[in-house]
Coordinates of N, CA and C in Angstrom, one line a residue:
Chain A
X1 N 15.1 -0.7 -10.3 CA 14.0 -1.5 -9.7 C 12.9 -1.8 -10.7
X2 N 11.8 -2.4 -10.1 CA 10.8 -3.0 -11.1 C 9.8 -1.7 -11.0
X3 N 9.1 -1.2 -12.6 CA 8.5 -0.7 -12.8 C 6.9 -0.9 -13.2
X4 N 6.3 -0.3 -12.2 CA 4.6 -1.1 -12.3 C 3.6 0.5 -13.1
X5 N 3.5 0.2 -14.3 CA 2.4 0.7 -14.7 C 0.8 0.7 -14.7
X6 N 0.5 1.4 -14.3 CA -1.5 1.5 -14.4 C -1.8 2.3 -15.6
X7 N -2.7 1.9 -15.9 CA -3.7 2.3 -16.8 C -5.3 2.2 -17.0
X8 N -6.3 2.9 -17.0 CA -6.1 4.0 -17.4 C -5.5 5.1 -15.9
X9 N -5.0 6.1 -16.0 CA -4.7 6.9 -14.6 C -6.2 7.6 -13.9
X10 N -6.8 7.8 -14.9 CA -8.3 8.0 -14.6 C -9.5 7.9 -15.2
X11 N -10.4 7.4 -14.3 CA -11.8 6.8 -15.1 C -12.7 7.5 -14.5
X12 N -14.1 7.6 -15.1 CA -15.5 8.3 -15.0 C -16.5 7.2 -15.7
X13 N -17.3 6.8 -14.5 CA -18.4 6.0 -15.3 C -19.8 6.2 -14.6
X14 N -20.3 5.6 -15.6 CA -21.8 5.7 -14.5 C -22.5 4.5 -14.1
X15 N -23.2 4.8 -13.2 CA -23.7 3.8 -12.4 C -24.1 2.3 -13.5
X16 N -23.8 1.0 -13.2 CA -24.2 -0.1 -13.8 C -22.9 -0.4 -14.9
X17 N -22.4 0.6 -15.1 CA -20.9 0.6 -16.2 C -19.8 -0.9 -15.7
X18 N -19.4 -1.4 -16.9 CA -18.3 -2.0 -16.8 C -17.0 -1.3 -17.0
X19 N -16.2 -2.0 -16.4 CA -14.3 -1.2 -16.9 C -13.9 -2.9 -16.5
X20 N -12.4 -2.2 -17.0 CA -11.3 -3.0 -17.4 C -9.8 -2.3 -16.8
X21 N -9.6 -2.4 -15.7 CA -7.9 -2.1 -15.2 C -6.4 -2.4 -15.4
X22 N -5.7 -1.8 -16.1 CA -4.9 -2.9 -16.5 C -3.5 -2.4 -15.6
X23 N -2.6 -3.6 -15.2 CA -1.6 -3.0 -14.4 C -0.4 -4.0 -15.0
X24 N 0.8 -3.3 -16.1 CA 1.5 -3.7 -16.5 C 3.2 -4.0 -15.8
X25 N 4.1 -4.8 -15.5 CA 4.8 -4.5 -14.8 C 6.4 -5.5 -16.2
X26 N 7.3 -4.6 -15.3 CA 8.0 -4.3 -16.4 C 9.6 -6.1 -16.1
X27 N 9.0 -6.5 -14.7 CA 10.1 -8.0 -15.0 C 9.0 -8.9 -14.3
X28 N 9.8 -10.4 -14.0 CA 8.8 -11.0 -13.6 C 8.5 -11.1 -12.2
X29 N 7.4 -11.3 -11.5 CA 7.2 -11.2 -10.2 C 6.8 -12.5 -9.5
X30 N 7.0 -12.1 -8.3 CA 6.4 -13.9 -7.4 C 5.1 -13.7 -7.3
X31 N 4.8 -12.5 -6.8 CA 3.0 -12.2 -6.4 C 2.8 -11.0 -6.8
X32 N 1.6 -10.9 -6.9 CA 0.3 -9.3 -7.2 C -0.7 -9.3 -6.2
X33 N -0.7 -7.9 -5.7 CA -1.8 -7.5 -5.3 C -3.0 -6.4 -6.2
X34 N -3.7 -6.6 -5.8 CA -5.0 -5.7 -6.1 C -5.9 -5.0 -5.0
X35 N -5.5 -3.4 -4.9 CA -6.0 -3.1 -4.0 C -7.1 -1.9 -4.3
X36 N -8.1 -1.7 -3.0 CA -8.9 -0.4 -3.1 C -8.7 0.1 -2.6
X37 N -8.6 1.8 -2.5 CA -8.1 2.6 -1.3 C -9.3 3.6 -1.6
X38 N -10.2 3.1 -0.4 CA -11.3 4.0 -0.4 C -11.3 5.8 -0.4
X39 N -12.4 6.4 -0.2 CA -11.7 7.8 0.3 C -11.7 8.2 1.5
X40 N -11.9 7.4 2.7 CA -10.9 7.8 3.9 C -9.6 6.8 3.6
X41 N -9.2 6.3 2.6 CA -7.6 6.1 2.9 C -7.4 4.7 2.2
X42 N -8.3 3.8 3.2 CA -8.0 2.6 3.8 C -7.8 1.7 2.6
X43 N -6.4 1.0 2.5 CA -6.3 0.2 1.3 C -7.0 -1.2 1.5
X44 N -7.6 -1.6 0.9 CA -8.5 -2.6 1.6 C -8.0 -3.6 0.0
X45 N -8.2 -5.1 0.5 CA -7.3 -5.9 0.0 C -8.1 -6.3 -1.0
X46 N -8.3 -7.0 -2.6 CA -9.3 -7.4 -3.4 C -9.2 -9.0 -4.0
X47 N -7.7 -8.7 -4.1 CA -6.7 -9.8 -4.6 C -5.4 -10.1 -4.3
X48 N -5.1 -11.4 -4.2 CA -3.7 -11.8 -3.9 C -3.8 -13.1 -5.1
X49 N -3.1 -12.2 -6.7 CA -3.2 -13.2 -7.3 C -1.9 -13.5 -8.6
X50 N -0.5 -14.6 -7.8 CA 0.3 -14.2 -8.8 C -0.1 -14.6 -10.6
X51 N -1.2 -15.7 -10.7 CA -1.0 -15.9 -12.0 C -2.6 -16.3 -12.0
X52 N -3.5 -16.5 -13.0 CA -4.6 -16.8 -13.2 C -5.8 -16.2 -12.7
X53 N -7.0 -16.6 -12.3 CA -8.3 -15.5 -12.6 C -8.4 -16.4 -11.1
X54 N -9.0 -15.2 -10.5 CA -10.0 -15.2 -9.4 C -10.8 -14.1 -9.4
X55 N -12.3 -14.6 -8.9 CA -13.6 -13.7 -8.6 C -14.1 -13.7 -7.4
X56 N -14.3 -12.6 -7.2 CA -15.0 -12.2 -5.5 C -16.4 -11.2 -6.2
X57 N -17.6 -11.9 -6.0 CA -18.7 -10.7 -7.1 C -18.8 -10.5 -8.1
X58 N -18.7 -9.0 -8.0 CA -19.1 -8.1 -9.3 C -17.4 -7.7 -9.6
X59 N -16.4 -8.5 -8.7 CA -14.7 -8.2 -9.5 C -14.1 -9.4 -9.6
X60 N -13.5 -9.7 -10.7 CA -12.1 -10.5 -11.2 C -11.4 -10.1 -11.6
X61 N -10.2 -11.1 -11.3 CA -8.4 -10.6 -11.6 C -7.7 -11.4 -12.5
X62 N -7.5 -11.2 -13.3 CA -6.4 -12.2 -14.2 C -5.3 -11.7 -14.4
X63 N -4.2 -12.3 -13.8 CA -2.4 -12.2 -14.2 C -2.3 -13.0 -15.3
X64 N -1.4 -12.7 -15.8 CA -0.6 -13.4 -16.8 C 0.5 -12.8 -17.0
X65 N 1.6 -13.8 -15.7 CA 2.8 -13.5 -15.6 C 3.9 -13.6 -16.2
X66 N 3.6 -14.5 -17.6 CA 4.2 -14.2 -18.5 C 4.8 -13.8 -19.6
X67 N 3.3 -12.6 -19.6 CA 3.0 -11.3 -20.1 C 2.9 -10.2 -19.7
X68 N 3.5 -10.4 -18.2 CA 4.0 -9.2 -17.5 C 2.8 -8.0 -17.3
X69 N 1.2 -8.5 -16.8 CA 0.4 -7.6 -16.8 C -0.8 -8.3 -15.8
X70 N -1.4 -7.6 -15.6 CA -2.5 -7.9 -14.7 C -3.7 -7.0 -15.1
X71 N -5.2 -7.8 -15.0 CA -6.3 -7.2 -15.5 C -7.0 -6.9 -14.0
X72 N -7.5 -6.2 -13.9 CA -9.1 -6.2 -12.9 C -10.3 -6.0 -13.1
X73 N -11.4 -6.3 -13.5 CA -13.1 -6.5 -14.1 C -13.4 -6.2 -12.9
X74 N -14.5 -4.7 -13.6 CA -15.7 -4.2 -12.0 C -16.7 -4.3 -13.5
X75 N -17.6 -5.3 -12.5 CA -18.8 -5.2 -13.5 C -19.9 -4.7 -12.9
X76 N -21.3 -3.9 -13.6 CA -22.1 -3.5 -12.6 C -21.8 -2.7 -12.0
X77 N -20.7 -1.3 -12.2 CA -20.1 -1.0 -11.5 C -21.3 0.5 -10.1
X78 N -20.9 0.2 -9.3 CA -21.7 1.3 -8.1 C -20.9 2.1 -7.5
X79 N -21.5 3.1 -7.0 CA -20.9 4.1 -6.0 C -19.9 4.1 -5.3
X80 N -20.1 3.1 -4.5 CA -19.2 2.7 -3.4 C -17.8 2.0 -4.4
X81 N -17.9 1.8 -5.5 CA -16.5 1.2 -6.2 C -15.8 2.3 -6.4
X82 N -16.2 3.6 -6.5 CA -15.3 4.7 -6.6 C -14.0 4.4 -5.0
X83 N -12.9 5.6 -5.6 CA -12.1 5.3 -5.5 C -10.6 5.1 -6.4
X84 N -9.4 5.1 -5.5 CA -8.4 4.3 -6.4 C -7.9 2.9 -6.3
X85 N -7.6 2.8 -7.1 CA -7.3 1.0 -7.2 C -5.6 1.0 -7.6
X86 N -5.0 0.4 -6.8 CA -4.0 0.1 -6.7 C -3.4 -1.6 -6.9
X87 N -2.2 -1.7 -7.9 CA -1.9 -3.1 -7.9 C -0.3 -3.2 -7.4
X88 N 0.1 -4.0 -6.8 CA 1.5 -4.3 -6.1 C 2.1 -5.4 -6.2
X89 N 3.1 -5.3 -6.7 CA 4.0 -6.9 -7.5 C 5.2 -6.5 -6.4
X90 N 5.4 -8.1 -6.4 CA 5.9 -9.1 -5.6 C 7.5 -9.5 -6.4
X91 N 8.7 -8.7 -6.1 CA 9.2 -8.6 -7.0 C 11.3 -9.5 -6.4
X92 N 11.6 -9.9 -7.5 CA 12.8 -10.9 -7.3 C 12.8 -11.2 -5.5
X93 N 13.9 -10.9 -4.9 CA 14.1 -11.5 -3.2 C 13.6 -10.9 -2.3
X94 N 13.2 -10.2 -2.7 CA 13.3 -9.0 -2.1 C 11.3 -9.1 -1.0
X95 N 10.8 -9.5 -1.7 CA 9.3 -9.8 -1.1 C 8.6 -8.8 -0.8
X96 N 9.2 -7.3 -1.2 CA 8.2 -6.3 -1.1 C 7.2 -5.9 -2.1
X97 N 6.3 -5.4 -1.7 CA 5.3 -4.7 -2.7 C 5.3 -3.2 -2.9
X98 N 5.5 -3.4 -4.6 CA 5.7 -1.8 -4.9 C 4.6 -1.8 -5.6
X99 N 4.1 -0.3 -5.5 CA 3.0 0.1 -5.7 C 3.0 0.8 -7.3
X100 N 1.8 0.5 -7.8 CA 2.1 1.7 -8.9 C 1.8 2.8 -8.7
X101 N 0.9 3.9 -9.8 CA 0.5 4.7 -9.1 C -0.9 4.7 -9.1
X102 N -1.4 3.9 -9.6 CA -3.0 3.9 -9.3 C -4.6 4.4 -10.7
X103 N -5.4 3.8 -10.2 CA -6.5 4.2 -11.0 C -7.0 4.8 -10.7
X104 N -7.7 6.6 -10.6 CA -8.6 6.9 -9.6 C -10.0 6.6 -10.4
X105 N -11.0 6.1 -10.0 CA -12.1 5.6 -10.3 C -13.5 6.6 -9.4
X106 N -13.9 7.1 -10.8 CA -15.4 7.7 -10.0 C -16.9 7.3 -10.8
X107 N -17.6 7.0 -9.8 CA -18.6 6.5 -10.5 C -20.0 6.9 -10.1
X108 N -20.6 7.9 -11.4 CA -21.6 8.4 -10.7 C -23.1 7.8 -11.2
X109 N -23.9 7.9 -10.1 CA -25.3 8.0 -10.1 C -26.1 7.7 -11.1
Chain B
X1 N -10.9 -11.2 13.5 CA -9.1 -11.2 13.8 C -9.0 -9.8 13.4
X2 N -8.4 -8.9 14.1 CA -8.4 -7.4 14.4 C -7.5 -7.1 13.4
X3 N -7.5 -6.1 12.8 CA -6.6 -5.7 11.3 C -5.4 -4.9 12.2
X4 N -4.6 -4.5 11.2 CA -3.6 -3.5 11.4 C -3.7 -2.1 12.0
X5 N -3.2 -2.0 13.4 CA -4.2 -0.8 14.3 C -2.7 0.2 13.8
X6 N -3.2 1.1 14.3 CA -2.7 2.7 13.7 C -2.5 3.9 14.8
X7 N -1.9 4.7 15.1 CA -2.3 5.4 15.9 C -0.9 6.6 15.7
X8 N -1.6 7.8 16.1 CA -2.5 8.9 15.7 C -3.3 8.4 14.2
X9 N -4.3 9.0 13.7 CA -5.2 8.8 13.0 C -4.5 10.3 11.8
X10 N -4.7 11.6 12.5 CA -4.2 12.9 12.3 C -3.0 13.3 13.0
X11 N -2.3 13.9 12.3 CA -1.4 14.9 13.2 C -0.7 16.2 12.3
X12 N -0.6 17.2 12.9 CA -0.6 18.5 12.9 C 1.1 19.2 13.6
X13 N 2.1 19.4 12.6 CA 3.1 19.9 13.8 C 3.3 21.0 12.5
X14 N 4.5 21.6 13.5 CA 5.4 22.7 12.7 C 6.9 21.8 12.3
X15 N 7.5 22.6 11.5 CA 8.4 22.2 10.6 C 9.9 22.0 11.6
X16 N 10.6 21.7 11.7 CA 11.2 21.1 12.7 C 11.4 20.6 13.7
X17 N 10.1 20.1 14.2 CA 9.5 19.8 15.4 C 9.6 18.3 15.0
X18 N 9.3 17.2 16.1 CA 9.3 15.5 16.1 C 8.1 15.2 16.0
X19 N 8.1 13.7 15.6 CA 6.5 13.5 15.5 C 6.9 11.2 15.2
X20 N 6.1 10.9 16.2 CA 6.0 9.4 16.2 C 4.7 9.2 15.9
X21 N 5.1 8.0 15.1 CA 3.8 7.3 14.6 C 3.7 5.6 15.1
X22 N 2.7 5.0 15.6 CA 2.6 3.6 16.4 C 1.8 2.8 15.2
X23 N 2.3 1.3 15.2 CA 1.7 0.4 14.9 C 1.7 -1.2 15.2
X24 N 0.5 -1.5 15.1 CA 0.6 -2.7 15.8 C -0.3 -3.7 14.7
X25 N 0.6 -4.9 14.4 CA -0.1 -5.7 13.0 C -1.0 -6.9 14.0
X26 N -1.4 -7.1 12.8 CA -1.8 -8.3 13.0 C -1.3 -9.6 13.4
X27 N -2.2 -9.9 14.8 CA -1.2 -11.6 15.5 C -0.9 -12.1 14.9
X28 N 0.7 -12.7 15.0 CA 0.9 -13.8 14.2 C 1.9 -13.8 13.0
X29 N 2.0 -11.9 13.1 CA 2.3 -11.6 11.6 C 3.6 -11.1 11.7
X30 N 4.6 -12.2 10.8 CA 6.1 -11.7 11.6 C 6.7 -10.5 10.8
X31 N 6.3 -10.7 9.7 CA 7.0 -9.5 9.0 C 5.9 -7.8 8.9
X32 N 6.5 -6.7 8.9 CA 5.9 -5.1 9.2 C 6.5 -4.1 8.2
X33 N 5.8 -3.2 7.4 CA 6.1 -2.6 6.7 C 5.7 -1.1 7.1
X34 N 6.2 -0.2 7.0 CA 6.4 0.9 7.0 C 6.1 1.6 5.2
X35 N 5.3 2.6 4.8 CA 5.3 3.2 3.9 C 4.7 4.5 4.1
X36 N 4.7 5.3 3.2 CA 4.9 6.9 2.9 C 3.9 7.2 1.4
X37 N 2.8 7.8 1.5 CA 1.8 8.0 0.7 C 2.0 9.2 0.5
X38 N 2.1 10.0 -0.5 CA 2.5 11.6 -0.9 C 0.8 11.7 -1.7
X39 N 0.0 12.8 -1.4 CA -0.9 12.6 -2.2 C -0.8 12.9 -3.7
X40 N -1.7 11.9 -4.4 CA -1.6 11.8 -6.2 C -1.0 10.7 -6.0
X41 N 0.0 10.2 -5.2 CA 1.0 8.9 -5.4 C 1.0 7.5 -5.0
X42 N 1.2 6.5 -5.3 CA 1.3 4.9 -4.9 C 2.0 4.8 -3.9
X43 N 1.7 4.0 -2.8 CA 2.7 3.8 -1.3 C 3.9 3.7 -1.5
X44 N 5.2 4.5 -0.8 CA 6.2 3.9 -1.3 C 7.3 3.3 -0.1
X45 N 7.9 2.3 -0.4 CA 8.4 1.7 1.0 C 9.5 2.6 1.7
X46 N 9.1 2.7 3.3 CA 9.8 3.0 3.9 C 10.9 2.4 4.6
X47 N 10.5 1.0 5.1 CA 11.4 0.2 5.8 C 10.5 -1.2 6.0
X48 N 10.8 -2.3 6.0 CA 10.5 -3.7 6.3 C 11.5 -4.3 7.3
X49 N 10.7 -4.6 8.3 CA 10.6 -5.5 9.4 C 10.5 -6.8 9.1
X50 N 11.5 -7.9 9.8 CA 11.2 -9.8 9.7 C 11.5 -10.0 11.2
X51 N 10.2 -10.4 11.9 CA 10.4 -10.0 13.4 C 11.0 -8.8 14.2
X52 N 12.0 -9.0 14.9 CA 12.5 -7.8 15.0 C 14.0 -7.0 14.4
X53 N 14.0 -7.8 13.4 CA 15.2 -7.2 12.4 C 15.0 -6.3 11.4
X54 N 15.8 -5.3 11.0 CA 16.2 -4.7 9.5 C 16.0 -5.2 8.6
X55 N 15.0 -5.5 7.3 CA 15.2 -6.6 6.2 C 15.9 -5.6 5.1
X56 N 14.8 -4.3 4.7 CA 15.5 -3.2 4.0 C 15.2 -1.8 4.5
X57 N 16.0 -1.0 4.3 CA 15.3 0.3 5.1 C 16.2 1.2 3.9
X58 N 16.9 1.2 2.9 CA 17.3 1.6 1.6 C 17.1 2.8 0.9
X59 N 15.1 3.0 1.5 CA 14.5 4.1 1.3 C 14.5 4.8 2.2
X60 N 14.8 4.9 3.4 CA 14.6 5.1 4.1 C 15.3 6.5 4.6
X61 N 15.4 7.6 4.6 CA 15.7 8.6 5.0 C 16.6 9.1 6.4
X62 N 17.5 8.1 6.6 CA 18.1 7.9 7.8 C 18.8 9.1 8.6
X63 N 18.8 10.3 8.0 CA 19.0 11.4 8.4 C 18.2 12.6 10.0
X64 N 17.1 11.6 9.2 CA 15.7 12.5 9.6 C 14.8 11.1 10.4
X65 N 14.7 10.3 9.7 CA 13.7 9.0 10.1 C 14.4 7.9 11.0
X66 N 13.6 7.2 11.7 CA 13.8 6.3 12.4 C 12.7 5.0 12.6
X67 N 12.7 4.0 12.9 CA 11.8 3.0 12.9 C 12.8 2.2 14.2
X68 N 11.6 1.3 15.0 CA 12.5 0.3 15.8 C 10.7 -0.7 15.4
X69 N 11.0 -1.9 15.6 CA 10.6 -3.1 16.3 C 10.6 -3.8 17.6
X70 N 11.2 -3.9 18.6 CA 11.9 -3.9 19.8 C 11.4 -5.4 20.0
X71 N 10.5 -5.7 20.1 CA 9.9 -7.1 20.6 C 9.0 -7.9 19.6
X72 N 9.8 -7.9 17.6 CA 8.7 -8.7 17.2 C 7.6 -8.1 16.9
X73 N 7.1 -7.6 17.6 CA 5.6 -7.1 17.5 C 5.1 -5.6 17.1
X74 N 5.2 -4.6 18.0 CA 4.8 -3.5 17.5 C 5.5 -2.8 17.1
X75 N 5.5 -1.7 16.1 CA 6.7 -0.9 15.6 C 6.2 0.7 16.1
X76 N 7.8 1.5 16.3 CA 7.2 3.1 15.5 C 7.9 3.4 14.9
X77 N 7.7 4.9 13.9 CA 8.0 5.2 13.2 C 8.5 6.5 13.4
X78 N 9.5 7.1 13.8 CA 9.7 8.7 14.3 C 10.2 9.4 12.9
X79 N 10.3 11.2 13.2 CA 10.7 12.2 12.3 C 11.3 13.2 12.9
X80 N 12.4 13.2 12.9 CA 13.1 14.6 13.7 C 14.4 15.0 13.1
X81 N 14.3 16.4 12.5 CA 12.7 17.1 12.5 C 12.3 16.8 11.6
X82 N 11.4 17.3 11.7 CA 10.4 17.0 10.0 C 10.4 18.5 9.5
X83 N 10.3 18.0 8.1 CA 10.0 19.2 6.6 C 8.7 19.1 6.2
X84 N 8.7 20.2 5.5 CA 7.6 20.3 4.8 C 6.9 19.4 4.1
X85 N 8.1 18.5 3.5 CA 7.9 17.2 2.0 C 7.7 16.5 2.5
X86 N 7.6 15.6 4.2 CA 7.4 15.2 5.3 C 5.7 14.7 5.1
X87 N 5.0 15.5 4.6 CA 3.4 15.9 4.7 C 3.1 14.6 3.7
X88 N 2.4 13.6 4.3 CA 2.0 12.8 4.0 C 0.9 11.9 4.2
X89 N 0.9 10.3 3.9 CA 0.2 9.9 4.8 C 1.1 8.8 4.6
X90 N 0.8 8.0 6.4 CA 1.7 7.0 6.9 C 1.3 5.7 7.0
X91 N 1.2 4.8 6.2 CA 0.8 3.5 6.3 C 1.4 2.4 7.2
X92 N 1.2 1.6 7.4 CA 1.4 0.7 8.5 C 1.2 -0.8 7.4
X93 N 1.7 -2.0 7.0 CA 1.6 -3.4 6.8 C 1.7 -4.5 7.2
X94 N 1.4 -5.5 7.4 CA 1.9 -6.4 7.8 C 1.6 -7.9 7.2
X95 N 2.4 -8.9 7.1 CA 2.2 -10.3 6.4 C 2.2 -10.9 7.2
X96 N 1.8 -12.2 6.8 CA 2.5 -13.9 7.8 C 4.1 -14.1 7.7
X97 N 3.7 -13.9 6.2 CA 5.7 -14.9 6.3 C 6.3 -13.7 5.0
X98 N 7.4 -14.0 4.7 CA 7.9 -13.6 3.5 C 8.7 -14.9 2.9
X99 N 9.2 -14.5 1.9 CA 10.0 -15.4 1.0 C 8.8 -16.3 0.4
X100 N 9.1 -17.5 0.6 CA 7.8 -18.6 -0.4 C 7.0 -18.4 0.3
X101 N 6.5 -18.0 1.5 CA 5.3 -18.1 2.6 C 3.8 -17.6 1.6
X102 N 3.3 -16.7 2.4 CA 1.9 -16.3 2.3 C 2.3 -14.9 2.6
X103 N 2.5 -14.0 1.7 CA 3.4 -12.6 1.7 C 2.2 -11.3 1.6
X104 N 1.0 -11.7 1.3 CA -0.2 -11.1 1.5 C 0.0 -9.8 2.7
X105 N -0.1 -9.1 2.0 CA 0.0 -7.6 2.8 C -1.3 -7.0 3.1
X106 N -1.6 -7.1 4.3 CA -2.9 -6.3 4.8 C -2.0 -5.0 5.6
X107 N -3.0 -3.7 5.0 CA -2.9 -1.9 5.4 C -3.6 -2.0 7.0
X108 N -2.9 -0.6 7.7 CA -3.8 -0.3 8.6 C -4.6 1.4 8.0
X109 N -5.0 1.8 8.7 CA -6.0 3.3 7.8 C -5.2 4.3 7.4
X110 N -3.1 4.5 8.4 CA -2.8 5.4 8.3 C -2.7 6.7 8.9
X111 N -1.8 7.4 9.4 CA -1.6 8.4 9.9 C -1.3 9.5 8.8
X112 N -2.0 10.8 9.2 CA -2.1 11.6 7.7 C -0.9 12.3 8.7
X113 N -0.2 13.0 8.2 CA 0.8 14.0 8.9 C 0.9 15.2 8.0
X114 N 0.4 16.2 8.9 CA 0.7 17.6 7.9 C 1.8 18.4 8.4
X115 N 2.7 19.1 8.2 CA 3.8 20.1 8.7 C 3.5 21.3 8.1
X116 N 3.5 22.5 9.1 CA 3.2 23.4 8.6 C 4.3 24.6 8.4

């Protein structure tokens, strides 16, 4: 099956910090997600983006699916962005999303 | 438009004992995913629903696990019995369409299951 790498596996920043997510996957996909999973759980959705840049705020996502990788930009970064970040490709017929294993993101004060 | 409800929230059994988990997606949304969160770990698929059919269930632990659809709409997810490795948390999905559609996967919060 299709192998989705994250990087970094864990980040520490402080309040107002930028980062950079990167989520590499190993064939080519139909679609990507970008997710938050707060810390009660909840995977809450960021992006649905197979190829090119979209921004929602203080986050943007650029695929480049023919480089087999996906970025995510938290700029400004605050409290409430802690958390792990999860990305999920869209992969041959099949139309499931596999997960990788994630970013855990903390960001302090 | 009401997200992906969930139910039990927690649950607590002993080790070869049963345990169902309910979900109900979002109207409208024909396809349902079942997944299995091990803590440290990325979701991993348990079974997908396209209305009320099988699409894959491959992961799926058919020994032990069960999933129905019955009517399109709500699913569950049973364990009998369950193990220790069991101990997870249980996610719930759901899309509009699959294939070319709009394959957008929205979570519900999850059933944490512990076995003791």
């Amino acid at each position: 099956g299709i192998q989705v790498e994250q990087s970094p596996p864990d980040l520490i920043l402080q309040e107002g910090a930028n980062s950079t997510l990167r989520c590499n996957f190993s064939d080519s996909v139909n679609n990507l997600q970008w997710f938050h999973q707060n810390p009660w759980g909840q995977l809450i959705n960021l992006f649905y983006i197979p190829s090119g840049t979209k921004q929602n705020g203080r986050l943007s996502a650029t695929t480049v699916a023919t480089e087999r990788y996906s970025l995510l930009y938290i700029s400004s970064s605050q409290t409430t962005d802690s958390g792990v970040y999860f990305c999920a490709v869209y992969h041959g017929g099949s139309y499931i999303p596999t997960f990788g294993r994630g970013t855990s993101l903390i960001v302090h004060p | 438009e009401a997200g992906v409800a969930q139910s039990p929230r927690y649950k607590i059994i002993e080790k070869r004992q049963s345990v169902a988990f309910w979900c109900n997606p979002i109207s409208g949304h024909a396809t349902l995913y079942w997944y299995q969160q091990i803590l440290g770990q990325g979701p991993k698929l348990l079974i997908q629903f396209q209305n009320n059919g099988v699409v894959d269930d491959s992961q799926l632990p058919k020994d032990r696990f069960s999933a129905e659809r019955l009517k399109g709409v709500d699913s569950t997810l049973k364990i009998q019995p369950a193990k220790l490795e069991d101990s997870a948390v249980y996610l719930c999905a759901s899309s509009l369409e699959r294939g070319q559609g709009n394959t957008e996967a929205f979570f519900g919060q999850g059933t944490r299951l512990t076995v003791v």
